[in-house]
XYZ file of C-alpha atoms in Angstrom:
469
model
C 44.593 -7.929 -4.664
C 42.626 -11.455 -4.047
C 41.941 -10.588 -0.431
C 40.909 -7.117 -1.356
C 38.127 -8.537 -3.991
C 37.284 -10.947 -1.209
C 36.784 -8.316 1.089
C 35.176 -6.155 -1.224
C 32.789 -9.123 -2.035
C 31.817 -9.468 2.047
C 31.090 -5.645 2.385
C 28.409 -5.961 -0.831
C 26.893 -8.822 0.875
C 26.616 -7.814 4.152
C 25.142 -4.260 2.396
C 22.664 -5.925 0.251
C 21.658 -8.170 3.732
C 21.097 -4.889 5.505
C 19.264 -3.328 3.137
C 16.741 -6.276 2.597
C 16.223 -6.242 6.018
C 15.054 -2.413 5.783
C 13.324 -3.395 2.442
C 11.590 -6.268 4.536
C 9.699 -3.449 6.882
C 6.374 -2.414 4.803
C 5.366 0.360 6.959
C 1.997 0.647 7.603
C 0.537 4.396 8.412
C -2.345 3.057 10.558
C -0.356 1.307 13.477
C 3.044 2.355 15.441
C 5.843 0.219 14.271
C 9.314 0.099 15.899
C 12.327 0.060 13.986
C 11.940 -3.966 12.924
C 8.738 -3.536 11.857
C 6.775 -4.913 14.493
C 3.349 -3.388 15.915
C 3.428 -1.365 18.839
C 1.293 -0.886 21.638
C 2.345 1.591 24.196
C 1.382 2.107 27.901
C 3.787 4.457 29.833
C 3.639 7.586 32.058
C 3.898 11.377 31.855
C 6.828 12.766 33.116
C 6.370 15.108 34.748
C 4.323 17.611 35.674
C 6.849 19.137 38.580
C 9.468 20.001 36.084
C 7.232 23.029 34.858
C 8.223 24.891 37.502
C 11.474 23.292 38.485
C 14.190 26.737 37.703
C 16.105 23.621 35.233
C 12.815 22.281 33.832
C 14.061 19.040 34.998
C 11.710 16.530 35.793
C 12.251 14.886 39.764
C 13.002 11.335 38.973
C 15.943 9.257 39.255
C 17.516 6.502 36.649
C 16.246 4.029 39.489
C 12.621 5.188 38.905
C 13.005 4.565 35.219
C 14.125 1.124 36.088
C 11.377 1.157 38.244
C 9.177 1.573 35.434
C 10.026 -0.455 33.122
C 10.938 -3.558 35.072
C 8.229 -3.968 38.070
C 5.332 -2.357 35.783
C 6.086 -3.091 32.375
C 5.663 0.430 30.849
C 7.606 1.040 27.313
C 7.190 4.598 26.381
C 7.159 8.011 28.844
C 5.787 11.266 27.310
C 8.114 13.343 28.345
C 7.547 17.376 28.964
C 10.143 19.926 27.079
C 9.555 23.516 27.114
C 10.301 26.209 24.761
C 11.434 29.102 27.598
C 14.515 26.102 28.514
C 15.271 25.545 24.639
C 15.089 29.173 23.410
C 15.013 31.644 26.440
C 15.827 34.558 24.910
C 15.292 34.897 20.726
C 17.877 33.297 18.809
C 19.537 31.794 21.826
C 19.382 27.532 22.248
C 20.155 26.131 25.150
C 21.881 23.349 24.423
C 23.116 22.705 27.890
C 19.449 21.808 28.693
C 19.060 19.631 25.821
C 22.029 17.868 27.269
C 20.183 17.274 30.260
C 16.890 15.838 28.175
C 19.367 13.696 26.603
C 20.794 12.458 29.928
C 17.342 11.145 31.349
C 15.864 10.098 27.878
C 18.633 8.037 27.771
C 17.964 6.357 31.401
C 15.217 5.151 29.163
C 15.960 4.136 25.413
C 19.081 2.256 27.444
C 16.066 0.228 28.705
C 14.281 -0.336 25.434
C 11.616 1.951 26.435
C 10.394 4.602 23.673
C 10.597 8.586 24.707
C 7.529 10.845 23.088
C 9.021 14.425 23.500
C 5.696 16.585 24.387
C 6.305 20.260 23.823
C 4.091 21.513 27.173
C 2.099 24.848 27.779
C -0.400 25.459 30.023
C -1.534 28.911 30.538
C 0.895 29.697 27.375
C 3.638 30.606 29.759
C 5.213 30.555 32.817
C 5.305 34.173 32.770
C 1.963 34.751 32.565
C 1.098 31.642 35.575
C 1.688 28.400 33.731
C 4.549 27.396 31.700
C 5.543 26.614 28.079
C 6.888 30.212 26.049
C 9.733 32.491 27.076
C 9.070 35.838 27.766
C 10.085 37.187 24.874
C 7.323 35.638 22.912
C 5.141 36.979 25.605
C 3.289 39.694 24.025
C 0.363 40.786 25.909
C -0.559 44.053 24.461
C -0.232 45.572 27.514
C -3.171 43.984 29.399
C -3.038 43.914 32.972
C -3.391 40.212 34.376
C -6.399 39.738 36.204
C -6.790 38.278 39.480
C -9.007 35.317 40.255
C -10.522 34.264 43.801
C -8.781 31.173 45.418
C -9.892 27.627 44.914
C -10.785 28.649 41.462
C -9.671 26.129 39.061
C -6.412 27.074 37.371
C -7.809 26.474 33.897
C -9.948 29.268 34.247
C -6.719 31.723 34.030
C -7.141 31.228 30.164
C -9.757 34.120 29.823
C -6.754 35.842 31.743
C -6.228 39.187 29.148
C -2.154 38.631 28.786
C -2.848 34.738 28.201
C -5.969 35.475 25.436
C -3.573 38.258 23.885
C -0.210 35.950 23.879
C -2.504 33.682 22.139
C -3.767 35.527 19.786
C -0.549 37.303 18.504
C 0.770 33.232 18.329
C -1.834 32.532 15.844
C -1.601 35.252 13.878
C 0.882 34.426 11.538
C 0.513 37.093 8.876
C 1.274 39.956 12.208
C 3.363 37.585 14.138
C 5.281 35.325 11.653
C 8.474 34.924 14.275
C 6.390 33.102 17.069
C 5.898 30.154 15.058
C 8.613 30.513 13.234
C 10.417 30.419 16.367
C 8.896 27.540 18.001
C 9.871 25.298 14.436
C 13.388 26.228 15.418
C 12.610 24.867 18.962
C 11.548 22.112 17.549
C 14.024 21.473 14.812
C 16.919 22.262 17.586
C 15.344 19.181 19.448
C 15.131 17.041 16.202
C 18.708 17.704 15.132
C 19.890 15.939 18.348
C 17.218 12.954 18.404
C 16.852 12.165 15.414
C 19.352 9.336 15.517
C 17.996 7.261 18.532
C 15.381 5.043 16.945
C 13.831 4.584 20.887
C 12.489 8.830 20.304
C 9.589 7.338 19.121
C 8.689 10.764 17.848
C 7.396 14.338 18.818
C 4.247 16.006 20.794
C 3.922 19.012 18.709
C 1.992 20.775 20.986
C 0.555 20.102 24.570
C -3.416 21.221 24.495
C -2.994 24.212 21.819
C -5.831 26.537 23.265
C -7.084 29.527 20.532
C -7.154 32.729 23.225
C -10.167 33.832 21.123
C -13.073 32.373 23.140
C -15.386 33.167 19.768
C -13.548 30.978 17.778
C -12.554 27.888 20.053
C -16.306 27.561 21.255
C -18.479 29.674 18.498
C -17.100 29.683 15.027
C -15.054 26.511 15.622
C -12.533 28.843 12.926
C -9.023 28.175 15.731
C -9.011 24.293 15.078
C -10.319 24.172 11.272
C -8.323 27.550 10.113
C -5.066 28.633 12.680
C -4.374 24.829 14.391
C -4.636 23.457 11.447
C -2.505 25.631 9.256
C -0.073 25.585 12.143
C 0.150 21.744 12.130
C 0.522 21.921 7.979
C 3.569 24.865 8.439
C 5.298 23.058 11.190
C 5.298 19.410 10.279
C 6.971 19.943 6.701
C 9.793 22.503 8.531
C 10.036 19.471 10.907
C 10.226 17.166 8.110
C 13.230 18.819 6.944
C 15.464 18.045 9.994
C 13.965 14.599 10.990
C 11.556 12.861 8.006
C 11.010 9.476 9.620
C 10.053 9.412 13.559
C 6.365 9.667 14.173
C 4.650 13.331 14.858
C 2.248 13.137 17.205
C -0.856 16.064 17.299
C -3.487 17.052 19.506
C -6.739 18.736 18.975
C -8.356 22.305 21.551
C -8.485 20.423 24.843
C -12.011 21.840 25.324
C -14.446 20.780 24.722
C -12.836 17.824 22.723
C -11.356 16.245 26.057
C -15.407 15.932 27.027
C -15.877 14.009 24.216
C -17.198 16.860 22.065
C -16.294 16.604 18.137
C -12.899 18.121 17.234
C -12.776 20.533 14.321
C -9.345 20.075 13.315
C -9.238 19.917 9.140
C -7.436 16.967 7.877
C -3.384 16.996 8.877
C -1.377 15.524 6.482
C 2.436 14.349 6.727
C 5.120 15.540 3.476
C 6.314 11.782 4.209
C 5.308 9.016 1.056
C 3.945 6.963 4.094
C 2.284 8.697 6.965
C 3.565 8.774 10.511
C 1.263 10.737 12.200
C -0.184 10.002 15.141
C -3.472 11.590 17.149
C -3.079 12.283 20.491
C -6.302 13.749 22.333
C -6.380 13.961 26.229
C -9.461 12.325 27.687
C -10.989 14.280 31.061
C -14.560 13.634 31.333
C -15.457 16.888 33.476
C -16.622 15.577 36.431
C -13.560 13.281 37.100
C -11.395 16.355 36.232
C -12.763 18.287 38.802
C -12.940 15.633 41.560
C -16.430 14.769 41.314
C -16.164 11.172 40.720
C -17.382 9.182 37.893
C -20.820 10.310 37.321
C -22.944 9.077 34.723
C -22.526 12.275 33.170
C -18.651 11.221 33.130
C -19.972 7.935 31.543
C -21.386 8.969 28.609
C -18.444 11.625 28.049
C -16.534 8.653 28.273
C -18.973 6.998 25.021
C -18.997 9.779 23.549
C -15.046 10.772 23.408
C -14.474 7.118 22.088
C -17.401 7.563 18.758
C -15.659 10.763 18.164
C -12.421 9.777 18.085
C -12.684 6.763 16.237
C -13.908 9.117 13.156
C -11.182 11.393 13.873
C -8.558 8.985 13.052
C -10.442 7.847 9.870
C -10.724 11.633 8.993
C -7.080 11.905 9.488
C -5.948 8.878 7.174
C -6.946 5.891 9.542
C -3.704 6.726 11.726
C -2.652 5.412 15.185
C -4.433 7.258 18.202
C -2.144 7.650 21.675
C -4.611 9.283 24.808
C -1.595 11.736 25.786
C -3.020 12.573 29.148
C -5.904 10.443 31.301
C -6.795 10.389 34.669
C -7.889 10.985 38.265
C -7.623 11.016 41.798
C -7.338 7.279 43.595
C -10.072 9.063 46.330
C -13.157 9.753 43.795
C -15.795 7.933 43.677
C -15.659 5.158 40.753
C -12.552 5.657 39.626
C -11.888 2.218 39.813
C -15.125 1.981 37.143
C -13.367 4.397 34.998
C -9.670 3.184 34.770
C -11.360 -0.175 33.769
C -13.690 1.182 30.805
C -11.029 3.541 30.118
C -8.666 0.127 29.173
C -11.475 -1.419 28.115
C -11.685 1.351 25.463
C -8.206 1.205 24.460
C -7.571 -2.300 24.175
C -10.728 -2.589 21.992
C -9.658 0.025 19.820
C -5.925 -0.942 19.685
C -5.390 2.583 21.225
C -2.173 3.843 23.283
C -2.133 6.011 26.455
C 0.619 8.012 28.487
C -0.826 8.571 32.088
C -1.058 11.514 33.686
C 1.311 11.618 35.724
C 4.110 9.934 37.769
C 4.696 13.005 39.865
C 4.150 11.216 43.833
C 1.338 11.610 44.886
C -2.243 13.076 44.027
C -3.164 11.368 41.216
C -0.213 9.252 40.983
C 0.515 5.657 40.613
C 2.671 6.287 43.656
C 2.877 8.005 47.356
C 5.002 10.401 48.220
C 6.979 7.810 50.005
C 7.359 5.437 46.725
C 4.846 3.513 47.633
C 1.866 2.175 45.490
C -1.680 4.158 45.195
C -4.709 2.277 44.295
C -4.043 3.702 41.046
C -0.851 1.330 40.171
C -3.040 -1.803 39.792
C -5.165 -0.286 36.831
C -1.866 0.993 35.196
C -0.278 -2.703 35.401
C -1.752 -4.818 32.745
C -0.734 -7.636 30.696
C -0.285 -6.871 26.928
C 1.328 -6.699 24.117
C 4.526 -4.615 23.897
C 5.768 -5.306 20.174
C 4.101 -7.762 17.692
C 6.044 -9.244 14.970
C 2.982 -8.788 12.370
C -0.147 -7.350 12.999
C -3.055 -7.566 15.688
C -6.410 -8.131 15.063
C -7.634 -7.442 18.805
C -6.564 -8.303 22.676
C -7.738 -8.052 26.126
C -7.073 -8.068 29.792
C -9.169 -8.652 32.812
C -7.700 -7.452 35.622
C -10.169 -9.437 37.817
C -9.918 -12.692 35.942
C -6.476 -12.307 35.017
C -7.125 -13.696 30.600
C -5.284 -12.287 28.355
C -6.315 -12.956 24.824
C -4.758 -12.047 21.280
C -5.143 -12.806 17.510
C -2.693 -11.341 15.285
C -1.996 -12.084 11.626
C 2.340 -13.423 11.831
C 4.970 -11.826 9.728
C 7.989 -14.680 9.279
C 9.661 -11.772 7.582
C 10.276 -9.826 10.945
C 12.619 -11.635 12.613
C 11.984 -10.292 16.213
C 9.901 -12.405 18.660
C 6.510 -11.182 19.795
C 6.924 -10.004 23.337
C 3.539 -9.970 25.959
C 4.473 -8.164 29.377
C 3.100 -11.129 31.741
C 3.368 -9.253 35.189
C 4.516 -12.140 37.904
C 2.055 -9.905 40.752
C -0.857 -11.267 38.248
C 0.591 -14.819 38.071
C 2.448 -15.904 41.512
C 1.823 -19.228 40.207
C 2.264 -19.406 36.964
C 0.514 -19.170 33.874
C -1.119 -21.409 31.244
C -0.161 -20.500 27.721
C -2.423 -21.491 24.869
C -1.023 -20.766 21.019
C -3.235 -21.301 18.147
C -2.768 -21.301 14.487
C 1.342 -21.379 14.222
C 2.046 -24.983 13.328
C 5.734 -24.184 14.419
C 6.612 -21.763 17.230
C 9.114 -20.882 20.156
C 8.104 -19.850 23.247
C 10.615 -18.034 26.327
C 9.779 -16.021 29.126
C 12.036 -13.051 30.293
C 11.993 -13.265 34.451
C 13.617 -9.888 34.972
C 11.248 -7.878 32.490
C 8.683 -10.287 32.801
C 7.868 -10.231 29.081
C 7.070 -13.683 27.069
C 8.749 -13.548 23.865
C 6.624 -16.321 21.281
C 8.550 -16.717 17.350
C 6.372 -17.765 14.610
C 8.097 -18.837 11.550
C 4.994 -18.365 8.931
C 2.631 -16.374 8.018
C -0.458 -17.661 9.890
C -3.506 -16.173 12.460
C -2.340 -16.474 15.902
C -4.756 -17.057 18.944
C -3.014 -16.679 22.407
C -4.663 -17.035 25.275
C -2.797 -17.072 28.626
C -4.504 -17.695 32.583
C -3.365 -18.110 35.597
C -2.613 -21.691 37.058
């Protein structure tokens, strides 16, 4: 009996210490926190764009490319593409083999401590109808006949493509159509049911670049993002609610002409969740670096005018997190190196996160076909912060001067160390460290990820400043 009441006694302890540990976590709706509590700031790639029209919808890479990843360039979070003709191909029958094989590759990468945003992707609404993204099933056309555009035309254009405008039509209309969405929550909650327990899914891409079919009310009446997105967004994120109420739901506005830098019309999205975990997640294009024209001052002022916007988009939305889902551009134009750099500049200042688009090899890649680097890789390698124990006030990185600078207000209640990715390709030498404000701090660097892990014991402002010796 006395050892049972002793071990009765350790069990409430050790209870009551895990669950002040969870009580210890204030979350905060305006920042990304990981499961400690600590802020996150996520650079990563998309992967990838070649599983679209791979017969598996698997994406090409290897566990040694997710190594890859996460190791030599410091990335912790991929936005991985999922597609509803894989989970769902014909009505009322999941695939669960193929969420077997998502599971398989996400976990070459929560194994790694990297975080996994599942993006539900579409282009074109279908790969039945030229892109990718519904099954057939949910194909319904109306019987228009597709239409046939010239080569070299750019494959966006294949949205005023009858079959695509009338699949997208019947989507949205939910009073004639109820099963298509209703459908595509099932999707969804089929994917939530088995990720819902790894705390390194980060959360969910509820649609990639939901485009309205009716060209009167995407560009005219503005009604597709303020009326049928945004009652879509307010159906689906309560259904998802239901099957997974804590990971973070990320959702984007009409690509065009909000990936310009034109104001979105979404109306405010709200999450059934006491504490919001929502997170906004435009793509940024400027049109002339879309279409291979370099970046033109007309790209430029897209560029000032996508960041205004969406910094009142996120206050419109509750002052939540914003992640750029998709960026970028081929390593040949004209400027790009201009671009990559105000793009970070951008983020950094605005404590924004960004998946790039993409990792397939080549093109715009970071890499050749061969594995090799493209001048793109250099932009995409940056030193910063990966996890915060507290809460940052601002940071930067000069690629050309190699400074890194942060201030962040300490939490001694999180118990995790901040960790900085400090690539070693920036600092063959070395680097100086310089830590402000913590009377009492430890400091170790990690040679293998090449992340610097600093603990502050108190509550305090914290200046860091590292350069290279």
């Amino acid at each position: 009996i006395l050892v049972g009441f002793i071990f009765l006694l350790i069990s409430c302890k050790k209870e009551n210490r895990n669950e002040k540990i969870v009580n210890s976590i204030i979350e905060d709706p305006s920042i990304i926190q990981d499961q400690f509590g600590r802020q996150l700031i996520l650079h990563g790639l998309n992967t990838s764009s070649s599983a679209k029209g791979e017969p598996l919808r698997n994406p090409w890479i290897l566990e040694s490319d997710v190594e890859r990843e996460a190791t030599e360039y410091g990335f912790n979070v991929v936005r991985y593409l999922i597609f509803w003709d894989a989970i769902e191909p014909q009505k009322d029958q999941f695939d669960q083999a193929y969420i077997d094989r998502i599971e398989t590759r996400v976990n070459w990468y929560t194994s790694r401590g990297m975080y996994v945003l599942l993006d539900m992707h579409q282009d074109l609404y279908s790969i039945f109808l030229g892109g990718d993204g519904a099954p057939e099933w949910a194909c319904r056309t109306n019987g228009a006949a597709p239409l046939e555009l010239p080569g070299g035309t750019p494959w966006w254009l294949k949205n005023i493509d009858p079959t695509v405008v009338n699949s997208w039509i019947n989507f949205w209309q939910y009073t004639n159509h109820k099963d298509l969405q209703d459908h595509y929550i099932l999707a969804w909650q089929k994917i939530a049911e088995r990720f819902k327990d790894n705390p390194y899914v980060i959360g969910y891409d509820l649609m990639n670049e939901p485009w309205g079919g009716d060209l009167v009310k995407v560009f005219l009446t503005k009604e597709f993002e303020r009326e049928q997105l945004t009652a879509f967004y307010n159906r689906l994120i309560p259904e998802l609610r239901k099957t997974d109420p804590d990971k973070y739901l990320f959702f984007e506005p009409t690509p065009a002409p909000v990936t310009f830098g034109v104001a979105s019309d979404l109306s405010k999205i709200k999450d059934t969740r006491s504490t919001s975990k929502l997170v906004y997640a435009p793509h940024c294009y400027p049109y002339d670096t879309h279409e291979g024209n370099g970046y033109t001052e007309s790209s430029k002022k897209q560029l000032v005018d996508w960041e205004r916007e969406h910094k009142k988009e996120v206050i419109k939305h509750g002052e939540i997190p914003l992640l750029t889902g998709e960026f970028g551009l081929s390593p040949t134009q004209e400027g790009f190196t201009d671009y990559l750099t105000d793009f970070n500049a951008m983020s950094d200042r605005n404590l924004w996160h960004w998946t790039y688009w993409s990792n397939d090899l080549g093109g715009w890649s970071p890499f050749n076909g061969d594995g090799t680097e493209t001048a793109i890789a250099q932009y995409l390698l940056r030193s910063y912060p990966k996890a915060t124990a507290g809460k940052i006030v601002s940071f930067s990185f000069d690629v050309v001067s190699k400074k890194f600078e942060m201030k962040y207000m300490s939490n001694k209640e999180i118990n995790l160390p901040t960790e900085i990715f400090i690539p070693k390709r920036y600092y063959p030498n070395g680097y100086n460290l310089a830590v402000n404000g913590a009377t009492n701090y430890t400091q170790s660097y990690d040679e293998i990820k090449q992340v610097l892990k600093i603990t502050v014991t108190e509550n305090a402002t914290v200046t860091i400043e590292i350069t290279a010796k």
